[in-house]
PDB file of C-alpha atoms in Angstrom:
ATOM      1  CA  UNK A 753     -39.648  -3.412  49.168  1.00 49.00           C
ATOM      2  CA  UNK A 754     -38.559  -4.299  45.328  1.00 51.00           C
ATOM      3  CA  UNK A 755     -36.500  -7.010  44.855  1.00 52.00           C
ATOM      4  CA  UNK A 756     -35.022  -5.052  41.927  1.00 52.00           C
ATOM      5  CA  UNK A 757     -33.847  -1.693  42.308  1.00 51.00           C
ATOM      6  CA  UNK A 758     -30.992  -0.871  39.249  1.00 54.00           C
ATOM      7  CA  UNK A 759     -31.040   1.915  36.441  1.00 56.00           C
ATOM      8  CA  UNK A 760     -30.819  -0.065  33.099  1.00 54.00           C
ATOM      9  CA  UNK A 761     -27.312   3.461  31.873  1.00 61.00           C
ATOM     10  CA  UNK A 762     -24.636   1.497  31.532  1.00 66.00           C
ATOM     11  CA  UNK A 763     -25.960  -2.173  32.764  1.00 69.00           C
ATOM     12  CA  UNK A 764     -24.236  -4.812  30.552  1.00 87.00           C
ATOM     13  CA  UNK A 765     -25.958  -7.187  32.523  1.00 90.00           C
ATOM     14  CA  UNK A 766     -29.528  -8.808  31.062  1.00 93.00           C
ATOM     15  CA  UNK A 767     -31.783  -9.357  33.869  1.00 94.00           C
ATOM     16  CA  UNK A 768     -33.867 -12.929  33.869  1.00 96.00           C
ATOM     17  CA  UNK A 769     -35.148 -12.507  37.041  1.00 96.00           C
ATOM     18  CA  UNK A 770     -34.896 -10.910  40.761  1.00 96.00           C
ATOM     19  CA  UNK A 771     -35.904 -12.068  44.145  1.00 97.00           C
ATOM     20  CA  UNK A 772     -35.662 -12.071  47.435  1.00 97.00           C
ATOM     21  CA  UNK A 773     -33.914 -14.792  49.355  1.00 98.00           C
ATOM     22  CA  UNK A 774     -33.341 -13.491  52.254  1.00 97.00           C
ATOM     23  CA  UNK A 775     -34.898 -10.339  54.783  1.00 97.00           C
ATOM     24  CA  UNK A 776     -34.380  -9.513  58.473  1.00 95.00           C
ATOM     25  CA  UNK A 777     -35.027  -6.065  60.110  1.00 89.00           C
ATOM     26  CA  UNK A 778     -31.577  -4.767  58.773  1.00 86.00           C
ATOM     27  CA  UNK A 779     -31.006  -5.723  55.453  1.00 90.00           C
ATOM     28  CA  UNK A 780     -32.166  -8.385  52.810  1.00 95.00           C
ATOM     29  CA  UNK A 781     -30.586  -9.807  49.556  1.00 96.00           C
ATOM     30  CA  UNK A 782     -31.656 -10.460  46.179  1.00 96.00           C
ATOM     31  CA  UNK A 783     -30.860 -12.980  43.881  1.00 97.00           C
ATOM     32  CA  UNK A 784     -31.087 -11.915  40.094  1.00 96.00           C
ATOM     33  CA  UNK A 785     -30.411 -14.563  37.693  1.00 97.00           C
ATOM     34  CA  UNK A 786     -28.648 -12.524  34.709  1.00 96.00           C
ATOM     35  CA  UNK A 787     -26.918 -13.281  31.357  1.00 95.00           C
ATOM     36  CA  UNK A 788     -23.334 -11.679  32.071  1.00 93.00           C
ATOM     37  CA  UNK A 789     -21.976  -9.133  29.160  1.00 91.00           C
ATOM     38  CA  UNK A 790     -20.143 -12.230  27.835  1.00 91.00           C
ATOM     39  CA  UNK A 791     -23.484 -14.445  27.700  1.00 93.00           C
ATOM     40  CA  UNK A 792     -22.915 -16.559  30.034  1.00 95.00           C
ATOM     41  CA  UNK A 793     -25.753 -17.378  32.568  1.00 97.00           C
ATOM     42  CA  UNK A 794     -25.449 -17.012  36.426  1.00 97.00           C
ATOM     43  CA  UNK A 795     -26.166 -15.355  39.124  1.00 97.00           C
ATOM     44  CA  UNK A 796     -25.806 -11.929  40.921  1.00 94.00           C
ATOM     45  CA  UNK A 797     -26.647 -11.457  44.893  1.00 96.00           C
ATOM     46  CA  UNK A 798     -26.931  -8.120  46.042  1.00 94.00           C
ATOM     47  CA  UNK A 799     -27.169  -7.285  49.468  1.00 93.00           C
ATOM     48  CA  UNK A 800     -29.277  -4.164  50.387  1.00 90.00           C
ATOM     49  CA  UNK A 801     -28.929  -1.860  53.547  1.00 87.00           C
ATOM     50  CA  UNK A 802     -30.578   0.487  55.325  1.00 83.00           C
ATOM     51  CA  UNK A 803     -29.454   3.912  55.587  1.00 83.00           C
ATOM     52  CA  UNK A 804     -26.734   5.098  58.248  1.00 86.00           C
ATOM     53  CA  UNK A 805     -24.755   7.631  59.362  1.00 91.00           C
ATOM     54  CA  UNK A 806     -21.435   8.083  60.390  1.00 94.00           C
ATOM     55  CA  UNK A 807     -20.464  10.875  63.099  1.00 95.00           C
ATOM     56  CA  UNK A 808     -16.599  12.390  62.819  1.00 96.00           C
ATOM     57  CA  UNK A 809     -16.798  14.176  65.590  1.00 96.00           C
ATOM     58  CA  UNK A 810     -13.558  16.651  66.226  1.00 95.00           C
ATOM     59  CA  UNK A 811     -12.372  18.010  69.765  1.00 93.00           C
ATOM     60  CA  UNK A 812     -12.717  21.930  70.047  1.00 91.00           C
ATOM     61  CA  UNK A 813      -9.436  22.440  68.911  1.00 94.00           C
ATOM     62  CA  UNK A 814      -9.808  20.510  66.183  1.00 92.00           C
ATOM     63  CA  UNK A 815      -6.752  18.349  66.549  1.00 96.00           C
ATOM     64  CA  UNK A 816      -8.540  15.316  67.663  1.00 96.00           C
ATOM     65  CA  UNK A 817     -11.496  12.833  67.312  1.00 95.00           C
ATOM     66  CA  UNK A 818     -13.529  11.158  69.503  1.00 96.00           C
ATOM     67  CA  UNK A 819     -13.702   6.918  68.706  1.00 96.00           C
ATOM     68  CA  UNK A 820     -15.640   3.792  69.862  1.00 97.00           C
ATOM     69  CA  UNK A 821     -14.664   0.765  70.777  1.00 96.00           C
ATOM     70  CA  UNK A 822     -16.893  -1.895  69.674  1.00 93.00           C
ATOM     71  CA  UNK A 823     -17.156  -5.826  69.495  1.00 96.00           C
ATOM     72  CA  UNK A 824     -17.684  -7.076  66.019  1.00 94.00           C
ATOM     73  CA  UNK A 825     -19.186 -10.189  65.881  1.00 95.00           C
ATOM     74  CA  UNK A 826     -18.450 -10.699  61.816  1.00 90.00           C
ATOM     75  CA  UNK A 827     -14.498 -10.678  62.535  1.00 93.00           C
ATOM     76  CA  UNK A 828     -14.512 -11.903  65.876  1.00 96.00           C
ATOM     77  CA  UNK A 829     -12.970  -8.695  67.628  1.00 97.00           C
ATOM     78  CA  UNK A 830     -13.287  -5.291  68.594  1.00 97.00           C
ATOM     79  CA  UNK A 831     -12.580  -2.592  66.449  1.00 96.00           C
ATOM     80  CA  UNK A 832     -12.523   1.376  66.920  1.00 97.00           C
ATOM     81  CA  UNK A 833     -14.463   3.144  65.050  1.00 96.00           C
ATOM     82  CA  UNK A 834     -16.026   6.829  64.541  1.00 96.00           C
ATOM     83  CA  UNK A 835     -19.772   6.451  66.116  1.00 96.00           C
ATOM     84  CA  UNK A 836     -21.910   5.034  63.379  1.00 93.00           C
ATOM     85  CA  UNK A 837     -25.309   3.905  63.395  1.00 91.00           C
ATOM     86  CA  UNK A 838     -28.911   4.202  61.650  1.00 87.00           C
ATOM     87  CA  UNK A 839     -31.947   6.014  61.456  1.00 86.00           C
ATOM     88  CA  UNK A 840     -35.484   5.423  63.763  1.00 87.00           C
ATOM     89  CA  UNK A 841     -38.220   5.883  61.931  1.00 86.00           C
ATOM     90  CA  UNK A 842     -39.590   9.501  60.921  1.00 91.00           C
ATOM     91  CA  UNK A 843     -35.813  10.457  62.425  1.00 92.00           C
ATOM     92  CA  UNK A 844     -33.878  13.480  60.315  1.00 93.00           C
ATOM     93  CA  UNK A 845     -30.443  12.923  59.177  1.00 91.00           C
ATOM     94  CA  UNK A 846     -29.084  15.340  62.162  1.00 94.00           C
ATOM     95  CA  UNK A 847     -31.479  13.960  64.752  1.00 96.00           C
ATOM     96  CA  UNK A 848     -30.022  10.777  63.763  1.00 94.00           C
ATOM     97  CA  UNK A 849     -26.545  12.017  64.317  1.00 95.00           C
ATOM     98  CA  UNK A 850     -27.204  13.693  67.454  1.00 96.00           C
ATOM     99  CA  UNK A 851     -28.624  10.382  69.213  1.00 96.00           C
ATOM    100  CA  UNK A 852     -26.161   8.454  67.778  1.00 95.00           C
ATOM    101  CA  UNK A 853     -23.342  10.800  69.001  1.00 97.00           C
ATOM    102  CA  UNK A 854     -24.512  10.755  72.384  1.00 97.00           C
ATOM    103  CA  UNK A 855     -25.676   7.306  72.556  1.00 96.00           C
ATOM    104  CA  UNK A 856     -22.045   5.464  71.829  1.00 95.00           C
ATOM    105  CA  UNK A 857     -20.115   8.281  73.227  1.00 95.00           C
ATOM    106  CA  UNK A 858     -22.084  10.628  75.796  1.00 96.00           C
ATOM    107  CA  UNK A 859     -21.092  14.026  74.436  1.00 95.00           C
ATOM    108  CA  UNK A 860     -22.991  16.330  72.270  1.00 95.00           C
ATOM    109  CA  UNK A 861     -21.737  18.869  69.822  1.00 94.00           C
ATOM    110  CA  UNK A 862     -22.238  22.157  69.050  1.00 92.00           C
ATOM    111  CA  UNK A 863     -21.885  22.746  65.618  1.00 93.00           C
ATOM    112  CA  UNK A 864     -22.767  20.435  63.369  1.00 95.00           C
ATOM    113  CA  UNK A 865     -21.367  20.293  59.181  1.00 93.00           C
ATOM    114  CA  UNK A 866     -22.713  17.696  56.837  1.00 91.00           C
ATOM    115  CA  UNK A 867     -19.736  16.504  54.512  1.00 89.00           C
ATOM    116  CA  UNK A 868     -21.126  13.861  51.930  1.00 82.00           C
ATOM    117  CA  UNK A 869     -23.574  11.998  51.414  1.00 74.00           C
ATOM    118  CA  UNK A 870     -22.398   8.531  50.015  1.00 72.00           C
ATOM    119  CA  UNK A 871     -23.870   5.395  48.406  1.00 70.00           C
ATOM    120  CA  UNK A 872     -22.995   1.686  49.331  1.00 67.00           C
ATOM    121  CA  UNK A 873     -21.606  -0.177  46.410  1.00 66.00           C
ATOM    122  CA  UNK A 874     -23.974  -3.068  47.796  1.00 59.00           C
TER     123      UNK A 874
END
C-alpha cells in the first residue's frame, strides 16, 4: 500500500510529504503535508477505501426495487439502502454482486447489467 497515490494533471497542490496515520482492514488515511495553490502550508488527509459494489436490484416488472434496512453506527440510526457491500479476495465484480445480493436480501437474479463503474472522491 502507497501512502501516495495522485496523478501530478491538474494538481495545484505541491506535495512535501505523505504518510500513513492511520490503517485497519477497511480503509486507511494519509496525511500529506502540501503547499496549497496560494502558498500557504498545511495539511491534506485523504481517506482511502476499498472497492464496493452496489446492487439495484429491480422486481420483474420493473416497477420496483428491492431495499435493506440497516443500522448505521456513524449516524446513530438505521437507514435503507440498495444492498451494498465489498469484494473477498480473488472475488469478480459479479460474484461479488451475486453474494452480496443474496446475503442482505435472500433473492437472486436472473439477469444481471453492469451500469457504471464510479470513483470515490476520497
Amino acid at each position: 500500500m502507497k501512502a501516495l497515490k495522485q496523478k501530478n494533471k491538474g494538481n495545484h497542490f505541491k506535495i512535501l510529504s505523505s504518510k500513513i496515520v492511520h490503517k485497519n482492514p477497511y480503509w486507511y488515511v494519509v496525511d500529506n503535508r502540501v503547499i496549497r495553490p496560494n502558498g500557504s502550508k498545511g495539511h491534506y488527509y485523504i481517506v482511502h477505501k476499498k472497492d464496493g459494489i452496489v446492487i439495484i436490484p429491480l422486481t420483474a416488472d420493473k416497477k420496483n426495487t428491492y431495499l435493506v434496512r440497516q443500522w448505521r453506527f456513524a449516524v446513530g440510526e438505521n437507514a435503507w439502502e440498495f444492498p451494498m457491500g465489498g469484494f473477498e479476495d480473488g472475488e469478480t465484480l459479479l460474484a461479488a454482486a451475486q453474494r452480496e445480493l443474496r446475503e442482505e436480501t435472500g433473492i437472486t437474479a436472473k439477469k444481471w447489467t453492469k451500469l457504471k463503474l464510479l470513483k470515490q472522491a476520497k
